[in-house]
XYZ file of C-alpha atoms in Angstrom:
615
model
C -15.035 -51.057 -148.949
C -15.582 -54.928 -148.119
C -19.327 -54.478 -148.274
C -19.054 -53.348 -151.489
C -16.757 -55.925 -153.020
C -18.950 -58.860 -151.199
C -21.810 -57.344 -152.777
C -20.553 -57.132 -156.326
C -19.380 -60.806 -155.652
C -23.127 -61.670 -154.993
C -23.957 -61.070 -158.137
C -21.556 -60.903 -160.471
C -20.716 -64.704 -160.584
C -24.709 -65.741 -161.176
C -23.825 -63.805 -164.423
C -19.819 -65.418 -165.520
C -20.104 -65.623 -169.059
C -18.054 -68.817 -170.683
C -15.865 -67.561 -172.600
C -14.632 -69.848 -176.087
C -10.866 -70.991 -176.515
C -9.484 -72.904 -178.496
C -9.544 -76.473 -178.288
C -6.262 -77.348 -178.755
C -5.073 -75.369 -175.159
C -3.541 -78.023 -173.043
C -4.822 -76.415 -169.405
C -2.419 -79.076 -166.952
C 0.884 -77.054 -168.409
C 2.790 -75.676 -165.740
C 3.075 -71.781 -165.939
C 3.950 -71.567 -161.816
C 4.961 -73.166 -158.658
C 4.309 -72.148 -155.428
C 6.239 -74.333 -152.715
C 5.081 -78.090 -154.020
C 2.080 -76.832 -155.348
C 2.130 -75.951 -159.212
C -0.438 -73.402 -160.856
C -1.814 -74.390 -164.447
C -2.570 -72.945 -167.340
C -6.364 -73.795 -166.841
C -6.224 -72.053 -163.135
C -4.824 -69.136 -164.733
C -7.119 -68.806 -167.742
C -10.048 -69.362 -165.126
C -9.744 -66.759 -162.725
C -8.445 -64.202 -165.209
C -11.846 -65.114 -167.044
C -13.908 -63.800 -163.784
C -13.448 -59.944 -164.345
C -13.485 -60.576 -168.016
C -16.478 -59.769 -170.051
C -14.379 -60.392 -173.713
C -15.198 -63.842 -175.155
C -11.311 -64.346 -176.429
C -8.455 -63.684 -174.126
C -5.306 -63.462 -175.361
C -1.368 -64.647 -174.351
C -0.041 -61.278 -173.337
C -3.275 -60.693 -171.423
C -2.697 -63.789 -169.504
C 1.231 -63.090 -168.932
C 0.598 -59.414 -167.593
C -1.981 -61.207 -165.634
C -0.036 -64.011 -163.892
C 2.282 -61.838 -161.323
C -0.984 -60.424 -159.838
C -2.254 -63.664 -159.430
C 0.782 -65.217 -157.741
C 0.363 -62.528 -155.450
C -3.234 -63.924 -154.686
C -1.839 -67.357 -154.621
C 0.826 -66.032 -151.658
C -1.207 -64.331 -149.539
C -3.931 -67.023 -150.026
C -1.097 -69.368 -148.912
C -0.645 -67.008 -145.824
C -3.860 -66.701 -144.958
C -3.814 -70.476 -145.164
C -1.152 -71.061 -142.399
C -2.540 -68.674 -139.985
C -6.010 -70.353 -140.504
C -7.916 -66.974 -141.153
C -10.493 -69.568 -142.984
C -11.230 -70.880 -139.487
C -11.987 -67.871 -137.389
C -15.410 -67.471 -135.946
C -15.580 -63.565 -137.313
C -14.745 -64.611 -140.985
C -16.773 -67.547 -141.034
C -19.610 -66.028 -139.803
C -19.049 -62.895 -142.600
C -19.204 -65.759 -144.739
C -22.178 -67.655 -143.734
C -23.719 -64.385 -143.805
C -22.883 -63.166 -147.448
C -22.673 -67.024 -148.867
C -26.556 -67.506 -147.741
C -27.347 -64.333 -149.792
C -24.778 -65.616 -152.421
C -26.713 -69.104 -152.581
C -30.441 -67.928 -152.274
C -29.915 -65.762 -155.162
C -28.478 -68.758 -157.321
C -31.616 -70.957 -156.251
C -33.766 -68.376 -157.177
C -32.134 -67.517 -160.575
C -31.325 -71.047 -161.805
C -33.501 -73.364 -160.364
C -36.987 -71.371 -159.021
C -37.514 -69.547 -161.678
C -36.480 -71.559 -164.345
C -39.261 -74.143 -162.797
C -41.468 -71.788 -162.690
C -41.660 -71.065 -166.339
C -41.136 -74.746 -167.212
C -44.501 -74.862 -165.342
C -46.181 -72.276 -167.394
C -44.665 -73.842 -170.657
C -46.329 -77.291 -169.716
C -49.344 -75.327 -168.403
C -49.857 -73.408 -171.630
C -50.189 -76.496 -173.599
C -53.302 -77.007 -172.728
C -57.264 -75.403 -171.891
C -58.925 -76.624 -169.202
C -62.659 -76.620 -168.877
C -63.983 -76.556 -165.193
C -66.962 -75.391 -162.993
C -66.922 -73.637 -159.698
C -68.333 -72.943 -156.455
C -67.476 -69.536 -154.414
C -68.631 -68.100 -151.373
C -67.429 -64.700 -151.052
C -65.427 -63.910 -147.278
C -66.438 -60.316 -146.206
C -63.423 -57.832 -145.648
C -62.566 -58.471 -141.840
C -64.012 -61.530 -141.619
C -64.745 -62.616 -137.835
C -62.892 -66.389 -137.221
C -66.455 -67.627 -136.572
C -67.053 -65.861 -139.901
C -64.317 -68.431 -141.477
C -65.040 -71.211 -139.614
C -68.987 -71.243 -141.073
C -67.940 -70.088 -144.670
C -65.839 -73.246 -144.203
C -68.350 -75.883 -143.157
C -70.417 -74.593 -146.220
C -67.875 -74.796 -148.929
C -67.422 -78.472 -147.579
C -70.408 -79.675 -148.092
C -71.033 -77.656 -151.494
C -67.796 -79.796 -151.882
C -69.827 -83.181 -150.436
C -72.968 -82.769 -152.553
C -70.621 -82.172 -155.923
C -68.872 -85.545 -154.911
C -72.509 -87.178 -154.012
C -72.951 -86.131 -157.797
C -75.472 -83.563 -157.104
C -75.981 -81.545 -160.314
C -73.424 -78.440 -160.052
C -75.701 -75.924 -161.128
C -77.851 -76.920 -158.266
C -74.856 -76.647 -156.157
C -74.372 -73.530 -157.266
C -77.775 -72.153 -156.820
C -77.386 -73.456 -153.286
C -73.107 -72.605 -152.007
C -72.536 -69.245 -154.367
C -72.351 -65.875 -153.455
C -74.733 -63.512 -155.543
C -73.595 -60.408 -156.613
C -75.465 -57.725 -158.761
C -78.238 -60.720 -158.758
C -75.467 -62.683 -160.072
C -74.255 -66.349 -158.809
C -70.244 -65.549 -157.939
C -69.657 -69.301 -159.157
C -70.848 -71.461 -162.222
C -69.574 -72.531 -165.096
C -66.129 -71.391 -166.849
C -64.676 -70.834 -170.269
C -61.630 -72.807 -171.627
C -58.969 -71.602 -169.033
C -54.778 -71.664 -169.694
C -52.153 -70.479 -167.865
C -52.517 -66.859 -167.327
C -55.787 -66.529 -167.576
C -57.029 -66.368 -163.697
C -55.326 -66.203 -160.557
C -52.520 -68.153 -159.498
C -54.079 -69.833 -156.512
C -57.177 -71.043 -158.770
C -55.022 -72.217 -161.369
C -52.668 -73.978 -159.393
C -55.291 -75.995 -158.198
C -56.983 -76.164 -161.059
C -53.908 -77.392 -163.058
C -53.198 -80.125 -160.431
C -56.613 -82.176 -160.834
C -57.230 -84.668 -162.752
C -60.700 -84.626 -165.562
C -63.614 -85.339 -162.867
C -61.683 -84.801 -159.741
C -63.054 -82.406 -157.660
C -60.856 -80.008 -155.583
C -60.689 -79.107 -151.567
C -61.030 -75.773 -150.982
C -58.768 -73.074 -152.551
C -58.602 -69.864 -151.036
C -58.137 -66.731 -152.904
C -59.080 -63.015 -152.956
C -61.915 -63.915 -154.041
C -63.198 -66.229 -151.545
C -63.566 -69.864 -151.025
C -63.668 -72.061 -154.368
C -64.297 -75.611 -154.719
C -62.999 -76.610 -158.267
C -64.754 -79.542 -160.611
C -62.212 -80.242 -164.040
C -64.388 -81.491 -166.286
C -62.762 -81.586 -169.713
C -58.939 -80.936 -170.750
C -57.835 -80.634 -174.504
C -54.461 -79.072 -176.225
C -54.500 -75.565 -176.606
C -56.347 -73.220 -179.294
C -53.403 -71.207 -180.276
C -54.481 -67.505 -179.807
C -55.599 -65.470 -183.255
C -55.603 -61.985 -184.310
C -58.884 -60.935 -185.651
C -60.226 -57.953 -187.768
C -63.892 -57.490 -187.621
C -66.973 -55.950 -189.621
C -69.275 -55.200 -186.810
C -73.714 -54.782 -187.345
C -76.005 -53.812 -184.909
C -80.172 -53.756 -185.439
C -80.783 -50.120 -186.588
C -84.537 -48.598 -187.466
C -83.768 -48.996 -190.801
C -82.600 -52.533 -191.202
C -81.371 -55.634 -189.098
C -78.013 -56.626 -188.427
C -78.173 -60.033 -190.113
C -78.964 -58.871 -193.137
C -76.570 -55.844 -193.444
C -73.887 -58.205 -192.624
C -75.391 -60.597 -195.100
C -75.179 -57.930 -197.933
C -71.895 -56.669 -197.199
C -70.413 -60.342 -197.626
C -71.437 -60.546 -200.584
C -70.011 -57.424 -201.348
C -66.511 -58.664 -200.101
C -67.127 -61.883 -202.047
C -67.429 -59.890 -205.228
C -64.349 -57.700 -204.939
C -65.160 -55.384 -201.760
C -61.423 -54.009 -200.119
C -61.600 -55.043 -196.858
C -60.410 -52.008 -195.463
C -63.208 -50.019 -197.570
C -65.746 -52.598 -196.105
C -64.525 -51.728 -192.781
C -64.342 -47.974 -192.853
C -68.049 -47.798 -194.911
C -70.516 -50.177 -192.894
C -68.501 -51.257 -189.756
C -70.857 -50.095 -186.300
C -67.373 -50.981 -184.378
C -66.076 -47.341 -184.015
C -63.012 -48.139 -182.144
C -61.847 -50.528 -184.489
C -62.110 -48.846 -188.011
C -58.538 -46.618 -187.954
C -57.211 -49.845 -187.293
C -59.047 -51.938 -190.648
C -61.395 -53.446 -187.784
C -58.466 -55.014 -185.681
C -59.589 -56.072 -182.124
C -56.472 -57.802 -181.322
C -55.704 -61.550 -179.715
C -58.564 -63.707 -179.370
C -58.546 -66.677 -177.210
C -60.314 -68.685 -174.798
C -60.663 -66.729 -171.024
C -59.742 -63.579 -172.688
C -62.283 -60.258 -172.439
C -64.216 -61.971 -175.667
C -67.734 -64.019 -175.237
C -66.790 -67.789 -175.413
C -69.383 -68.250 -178.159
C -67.073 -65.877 -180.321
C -64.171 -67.440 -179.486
C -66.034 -70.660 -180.926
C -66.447 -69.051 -183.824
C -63.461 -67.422 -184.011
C -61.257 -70.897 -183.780
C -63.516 -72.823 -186.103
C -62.704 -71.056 -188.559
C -59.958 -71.390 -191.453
C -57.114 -68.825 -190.892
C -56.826 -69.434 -194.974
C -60.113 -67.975 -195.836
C -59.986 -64.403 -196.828
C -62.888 -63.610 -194.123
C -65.778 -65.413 -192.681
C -69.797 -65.928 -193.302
C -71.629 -63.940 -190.848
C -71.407 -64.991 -187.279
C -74.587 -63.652 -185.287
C -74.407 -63.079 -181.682
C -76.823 -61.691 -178.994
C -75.200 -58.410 -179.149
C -74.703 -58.037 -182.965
C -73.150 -59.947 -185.992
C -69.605 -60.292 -187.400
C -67.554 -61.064 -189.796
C -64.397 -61.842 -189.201
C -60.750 -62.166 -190.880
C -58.037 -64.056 -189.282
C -54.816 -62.088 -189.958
C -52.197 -64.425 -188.119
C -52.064 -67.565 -185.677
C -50.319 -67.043 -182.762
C -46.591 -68.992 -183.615
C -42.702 -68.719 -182.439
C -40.301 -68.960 -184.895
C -37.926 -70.593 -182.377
C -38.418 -72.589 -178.990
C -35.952 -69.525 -177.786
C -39.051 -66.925 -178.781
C -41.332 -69.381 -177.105
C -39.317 -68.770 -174.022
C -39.142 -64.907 -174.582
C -42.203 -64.653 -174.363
C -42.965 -66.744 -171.906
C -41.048 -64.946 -169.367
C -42.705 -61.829 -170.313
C -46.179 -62.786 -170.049
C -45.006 -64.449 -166.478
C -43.173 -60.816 -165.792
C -46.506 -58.753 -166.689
C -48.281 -61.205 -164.136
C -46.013 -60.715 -161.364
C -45.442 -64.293 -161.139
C -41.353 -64.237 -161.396
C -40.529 -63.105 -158.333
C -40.078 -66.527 -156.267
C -40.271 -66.694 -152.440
C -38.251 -67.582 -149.849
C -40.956 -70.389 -148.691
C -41.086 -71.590 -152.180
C -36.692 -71.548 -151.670
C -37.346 -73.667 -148.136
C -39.513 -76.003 -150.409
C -37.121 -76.665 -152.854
C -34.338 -77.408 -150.062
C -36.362 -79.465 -148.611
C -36.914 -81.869 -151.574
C -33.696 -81.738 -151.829
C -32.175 -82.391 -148.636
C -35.338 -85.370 -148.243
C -36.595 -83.305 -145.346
C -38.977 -85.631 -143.285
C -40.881 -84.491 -139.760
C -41.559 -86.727 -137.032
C -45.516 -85.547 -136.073
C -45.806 -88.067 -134.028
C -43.162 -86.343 -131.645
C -44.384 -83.047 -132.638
C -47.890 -84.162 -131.317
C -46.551 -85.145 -127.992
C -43.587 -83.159 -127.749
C -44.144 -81.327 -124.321
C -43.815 -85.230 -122.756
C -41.621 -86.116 -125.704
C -37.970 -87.706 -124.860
C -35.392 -84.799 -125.118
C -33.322 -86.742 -127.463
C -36.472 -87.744 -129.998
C -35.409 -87.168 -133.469
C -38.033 -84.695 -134.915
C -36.239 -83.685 -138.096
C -34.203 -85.399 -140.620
C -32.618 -83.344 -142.871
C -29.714 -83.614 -145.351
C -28.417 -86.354 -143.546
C -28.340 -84.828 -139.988
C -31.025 -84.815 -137.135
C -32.339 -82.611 -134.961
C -34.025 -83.303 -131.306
C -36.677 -82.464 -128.713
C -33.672 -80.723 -126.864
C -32.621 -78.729 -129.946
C -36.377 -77.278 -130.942
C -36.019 -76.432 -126.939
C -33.237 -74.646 -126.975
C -34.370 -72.983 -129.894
C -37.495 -71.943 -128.245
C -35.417 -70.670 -125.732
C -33.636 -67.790 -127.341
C -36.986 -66.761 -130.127
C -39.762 -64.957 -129.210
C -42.134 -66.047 -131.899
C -45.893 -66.690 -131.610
C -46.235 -70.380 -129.684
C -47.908 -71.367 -133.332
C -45.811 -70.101 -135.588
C -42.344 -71.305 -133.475
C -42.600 -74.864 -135.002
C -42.266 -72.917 -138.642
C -39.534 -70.966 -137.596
C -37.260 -73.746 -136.358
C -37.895 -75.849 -139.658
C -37.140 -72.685 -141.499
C -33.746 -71.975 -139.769
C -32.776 -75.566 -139.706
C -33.081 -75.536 -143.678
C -31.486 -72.341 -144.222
C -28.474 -73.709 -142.136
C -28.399 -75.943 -144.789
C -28.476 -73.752 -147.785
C -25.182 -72.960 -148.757
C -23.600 -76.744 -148.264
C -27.032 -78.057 -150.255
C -26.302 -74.698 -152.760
C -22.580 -76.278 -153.494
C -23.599 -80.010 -153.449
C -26.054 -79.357 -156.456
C -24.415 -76.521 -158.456
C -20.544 -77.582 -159.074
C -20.017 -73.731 -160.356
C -21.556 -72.366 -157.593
C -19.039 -74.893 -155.110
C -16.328 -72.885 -157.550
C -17.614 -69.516 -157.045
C -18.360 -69.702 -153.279
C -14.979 -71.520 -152.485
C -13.253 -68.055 -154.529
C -15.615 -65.877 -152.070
C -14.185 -67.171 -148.354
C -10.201 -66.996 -150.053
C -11.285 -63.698 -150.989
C -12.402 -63.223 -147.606
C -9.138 -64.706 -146.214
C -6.781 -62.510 -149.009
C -8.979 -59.454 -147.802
C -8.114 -60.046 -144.127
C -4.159 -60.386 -145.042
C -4.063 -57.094 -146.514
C -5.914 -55.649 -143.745
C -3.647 -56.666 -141.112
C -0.141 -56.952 -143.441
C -0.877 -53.878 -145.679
C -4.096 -51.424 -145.177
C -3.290 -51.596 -141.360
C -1.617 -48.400 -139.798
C -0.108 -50.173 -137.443
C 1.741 -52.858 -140.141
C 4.222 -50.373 -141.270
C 7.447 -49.547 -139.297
C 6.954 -46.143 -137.895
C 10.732 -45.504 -138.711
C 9.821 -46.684 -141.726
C 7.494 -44.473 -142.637
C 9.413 -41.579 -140.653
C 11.902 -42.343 -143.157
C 9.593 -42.234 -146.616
C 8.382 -38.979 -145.237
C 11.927 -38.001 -144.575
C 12.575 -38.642 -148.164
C 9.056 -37.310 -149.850
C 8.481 -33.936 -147.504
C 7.591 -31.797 -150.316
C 4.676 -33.849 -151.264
C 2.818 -32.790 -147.593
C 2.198 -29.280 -147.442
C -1.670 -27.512 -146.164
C -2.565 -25.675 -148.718
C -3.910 -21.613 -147.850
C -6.381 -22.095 -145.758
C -9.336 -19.798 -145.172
C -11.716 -19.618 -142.355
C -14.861 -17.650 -142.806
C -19.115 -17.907 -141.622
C -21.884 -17.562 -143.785
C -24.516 -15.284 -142.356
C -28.032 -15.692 -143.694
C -31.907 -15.326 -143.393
C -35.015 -14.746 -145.244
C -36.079 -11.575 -144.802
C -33.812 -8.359 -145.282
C -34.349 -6.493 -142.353
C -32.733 -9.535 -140.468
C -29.689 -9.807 -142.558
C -29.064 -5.936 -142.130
C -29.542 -6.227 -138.600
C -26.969 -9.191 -138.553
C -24.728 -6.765 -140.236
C -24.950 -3.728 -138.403
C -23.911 -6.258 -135.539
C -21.057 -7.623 -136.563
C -20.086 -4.113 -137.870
C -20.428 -3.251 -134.161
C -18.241 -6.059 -132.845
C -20.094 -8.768 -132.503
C -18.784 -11.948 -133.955
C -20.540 -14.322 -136.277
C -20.670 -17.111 -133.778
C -22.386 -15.207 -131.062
C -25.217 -13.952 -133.449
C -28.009 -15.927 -132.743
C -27.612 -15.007 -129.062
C -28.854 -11.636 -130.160
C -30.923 -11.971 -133.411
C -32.979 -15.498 -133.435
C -34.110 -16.055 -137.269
C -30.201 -16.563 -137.967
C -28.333 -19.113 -139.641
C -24.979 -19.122 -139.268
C -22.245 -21.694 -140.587
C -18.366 -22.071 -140.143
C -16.188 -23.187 -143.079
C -12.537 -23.994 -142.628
C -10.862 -24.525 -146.360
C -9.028 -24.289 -149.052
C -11.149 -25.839 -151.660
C -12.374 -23.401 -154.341
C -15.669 -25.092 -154.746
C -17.006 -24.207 -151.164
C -19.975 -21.377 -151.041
C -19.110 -17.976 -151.210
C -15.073 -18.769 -151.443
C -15.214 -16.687 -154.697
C -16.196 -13.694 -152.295
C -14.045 -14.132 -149.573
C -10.458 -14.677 -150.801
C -10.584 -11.324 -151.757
C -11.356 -9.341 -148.156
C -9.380 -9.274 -145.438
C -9.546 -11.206 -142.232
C -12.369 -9.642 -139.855
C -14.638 -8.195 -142.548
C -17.624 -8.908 -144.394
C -18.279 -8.990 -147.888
C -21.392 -7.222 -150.023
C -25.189 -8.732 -148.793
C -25.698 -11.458 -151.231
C -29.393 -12.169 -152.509
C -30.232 -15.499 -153.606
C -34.314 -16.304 -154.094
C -35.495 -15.275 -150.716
C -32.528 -16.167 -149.176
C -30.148 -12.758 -147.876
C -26.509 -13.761 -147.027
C -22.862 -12.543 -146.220
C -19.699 -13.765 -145.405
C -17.211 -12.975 -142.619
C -13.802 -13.792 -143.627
C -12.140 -14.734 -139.913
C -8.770 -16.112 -140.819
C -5.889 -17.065 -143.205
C -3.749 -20.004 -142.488
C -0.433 -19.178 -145.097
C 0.468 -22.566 -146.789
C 2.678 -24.830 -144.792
C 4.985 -27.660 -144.366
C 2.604 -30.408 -142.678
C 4.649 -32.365 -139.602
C 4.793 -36.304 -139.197
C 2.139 -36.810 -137.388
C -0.213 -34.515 -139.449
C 0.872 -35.567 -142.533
C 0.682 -39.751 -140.668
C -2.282 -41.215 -142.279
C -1.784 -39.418 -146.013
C 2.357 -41.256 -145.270
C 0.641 -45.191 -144.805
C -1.588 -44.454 -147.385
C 1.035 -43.404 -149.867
C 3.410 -45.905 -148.448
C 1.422 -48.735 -148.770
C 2.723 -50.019 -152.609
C 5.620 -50.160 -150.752
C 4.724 -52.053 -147.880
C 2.406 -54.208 -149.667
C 6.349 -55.010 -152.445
C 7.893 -55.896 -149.528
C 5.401 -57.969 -147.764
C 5.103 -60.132 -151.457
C 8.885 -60.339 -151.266
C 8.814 -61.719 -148.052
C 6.219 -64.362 -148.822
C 8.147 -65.496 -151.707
C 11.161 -65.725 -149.736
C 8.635 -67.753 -146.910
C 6.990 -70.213 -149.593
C 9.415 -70.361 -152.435
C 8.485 -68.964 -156.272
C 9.002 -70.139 -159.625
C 7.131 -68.875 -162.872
C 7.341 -69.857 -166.203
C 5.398 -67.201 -168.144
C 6.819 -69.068 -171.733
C 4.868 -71.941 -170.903
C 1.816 -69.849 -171.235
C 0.773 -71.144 -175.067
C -2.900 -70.254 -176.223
């Protein structure tokens, strides 16, 4: 039960709406006092608002609300004085759910919404680059690496010697299919290639050449030569020509143009003379066109020099055949909110939304101004136990405490160093989490008195043992025609998958041999005991109807063959005390959990003032 109400805490509160009220609510009136310590209106209206999903509460709402939540308030209080907040167990239940509580938050409102501010500022502009690759074979030896590596930094040197890239190219690149794997590239925006490559390609400057970038592909060195604002994307229809036997493509494309310029339907030009057949259903439409898409940059030229205005284009001849072209809309958002939409769509379809926790450890870092000591780290075997190799969020961490740290973790001698940076920034999470999100500080701070109200109940109310037994003696006393066992029936089900086994099972049992002790004489047997008097349970339908110690008809179900053996019938009965105990605290507990309120209201002293509540 707690795991489940910790885990809808996790999430629900990323998701709170804010509801509207009116302006005019005055949210320091009094509406309670507990003790010296008076509960507002704006308390009130707050936490009723975190189960709410209703923009507009109302006054009744909030008055039928109020007794429940001075019953949170008391055993808050109570919680409070016995110092639940500061046991180890709790705290540690906290720390535990409050880290998932807080990474969730950073990735929700601050990762992610970075991430597609990126790709915004990104998608301004094209980028215009060259590159060098040298492909890494599948299973790559680390001498393998190590070589690929030397080469890609000198392709690297020679670019920044100003060696001609193409010659560079010629020289680094992989070939494939008689191919060089590098060269130059179209106009490139966000989305276009892989997010390695562009992330180094969008952090250069025009000129500046890049150290090596690893991706799937290989090893790339990256030269930026040009940047300009975007071409916004445009959908295109086409009239597509190819050379035939019986004329060229430039001048059927040059005829039909003139056809369209004296009156020609474009959708009749399209269906008659278009060579494109996957395009004419459509009136030629090939969709988006922009730069690093599947089109030939050339096109793309042509496509985004020309006016979207014009009703279609002059011919546009390439290698492959000639077009002509009609611009039917340039890509726009009606609102920056669209933008966004689609934005976070496009980043969806790439994968690219789902931060991760070393991109988290990153951001808490910045945050905390994380600095490492290598100097220490260099030397840290002869290092001074209590050398200061971290500093982070204002507290620092030794020689002594990577030790002992070392001590207790069993990770690879290389990757230890990572792992003790990453734990002492996670220990920081959930106080950096609260620093820099006030509503989070709200929301977490409502998660450990949950915690603390939770343990209350367990040990004041949900506990067996919290009751008075003569207490509950006596409420059973009073209530002893609510606990009763219903007819009970006790039967086995008999089955197998061929029929010559059932019958044998039957002839058995018809002999004297009890269900139980079957598959001591027949081996492809199943046999199961049910004890009941729920209606629902297989073959109860069949039994309640024979008597005690016989069978009922051979059932046949698929291949399955079955019976039933009907071996007893408990009459209904008056359950005692102790069999009817834990169904007693359970229905006792409203009771207990009255007078326990009753008594913390006599313990802390209660007022209300339920008229005061004005909205």
């Amino acid at each position: 039960m707690k795991a489940i109400l910790i885990t809808l805490f996790i999430y629900s509160f990323l998701f709170i709406q804010t509801q509207q009220q009116r302006d005019d609510v005055d949210r320091t009136t009094e509406i309670a006092r507990i003790g010296s310590e008076t509960i507002t209106l704006g308390e009130l209206i707050d936490n009723f608002k975190i189960n709410q999903t209703e923009e507009q509460i109302s006054r009744d709402e909030l008055v039928e609300f109020l007794p429940s939540y001075i019953e949170y308030r008391l055993k808050l209080k109570k919680g409070f004085k016995y110092e639940f907040n500061k046991k180890p167990d709790l705290l540690e239940e906290f720390e535990l759910y409050g880290r998932q509580a807080a990474e969730i938050y950073w990735m929700e409102n601050e990762i992610k919404q970075q991430m597609i501010e990126a790709f915004i500022e990104r998608s301004n502009y094209e980028l215009y680059a060259f590159h060098i690759l040298i492909e890494v074979p599948n299973q790559a030896t680390v001498d393998q690496e190590k070589e690929i590596m030397n080469r890609i930094l000198q392709a690297r040197k020679d670019l920044v010697n100003g060696i001609d890239p193409n010659e560079v190219n010629a020289t680094y690149s992989s070939v494939r299919n008689g191919n060089y794997m590098g060269g130059q590239l179209p106009w490139i925006t966000a989305g276009r290639t892989v997010e390695p490559f562009e992330d180094a390609l969008f952090s250069l400057e025009v000129g500046e050449i890049s150290e090596p970038v690893r991706t799937a592909f290989g090893y790339h060195i990256i030269y930026l030569q040009n940047k300009r604002e975007r071409s916004p994307d445009r959908q295109v229809s086409h009239i597509f020509f190819q050379d035939t036997e019986e004329s060229l493509a430039s001048e059927k494309a040059a005829d039909v143009h003139q056809k369209l310029t004296d009156g020609l339907f474009w959708y009749d030009a399209v269906e008659t003379y278009s060579m494109d057949r996957n395009t004419i259903a459509n009136g030629g439409l090939i969709g988006w066109v922009g730069y690093a898409m599947q089109f030939p940059e050339p096109f793309v030229d042509a496509v985004m020099a020309k006016n979207p205005s014009e009703p279609f284009s002059e011919p546009i001849e390439m290698p492959y055949g000639v077009h002509i072209v009609r611009i039917d809309s340039v890509r726009n958002y009606p609102s920056e909110e669209a933008r966004m939409e689609e934005i976070v769509r496009e980043l969806e379809r790439l994968q690219r939304l789902n931060p991760s926790e070393d991109e988290l450890i990153e951001a808490l870092k910045s945050e905390g101004n994380f600095t490492l000591n290598q100097t220490i780290i260099d030397s840290i075997n002869s290092a001074d136990p209590n050398s200061v190799i971290i500093s982070f969020n204002e507290k620092e961490y030794t020689v002594n405490d990577f030790s002992l740290f070392s001590e207790v973790n069993d990770s690879d001698s290389d990757e230890l160093l990572d792992d003790f940076i990453q734990e002492v920034v996670l220990s920081h999470l959930i106080d950096i989490t609260r620093s820099k999100f006030p509503d989070f500080d709200a929301q977490i701070s409502s998660f450990l008195n949950g915690l603390v109200v939770f343990r209350i109940n367990e040990e004041f109310i949900w506990s067996e043992d919290a009751p008075e037994r003569s207490a509950l003696e006596q409420f059973y006393a009073e209530n002893k025609e609510n606990y009763w066992f219903d007819r009970t029936f006790t039967y086995f089900s008999v089955s197998a998958f061929e029929d010559s086994i059932i019958t044998k099972a039957v002839d058995f049992v018809e002999n004297g041999v009890h269900p139980k002790d079957l598959s001591e004489h027949i081996e492809e047997i199943n046999v199961r005991r049910f004890s009941t008097s729920n209606s629902n349970n297989p073959g109860f339908d069949l039994i309640e109807n024979i008597d005690p110690g016989t069978i009922t008809e051979i059932q046949i179900s698929g291949v399955r063959h079955s019976f039933f053996f009907l071996n007893s019938v408990e009459e209904p009965r008056q359950m005692t005390f102790d069999e009817a105990f834990s169904r007693v605290v359970n229905d006792y507990m409203p009771i207990q959990e009255a007078a326990f309120i009753n008594l913390l209201k006599s313990e802390f002293g209660v007022e209300t003032f339920p008229e005061n509540i004005q909205i």
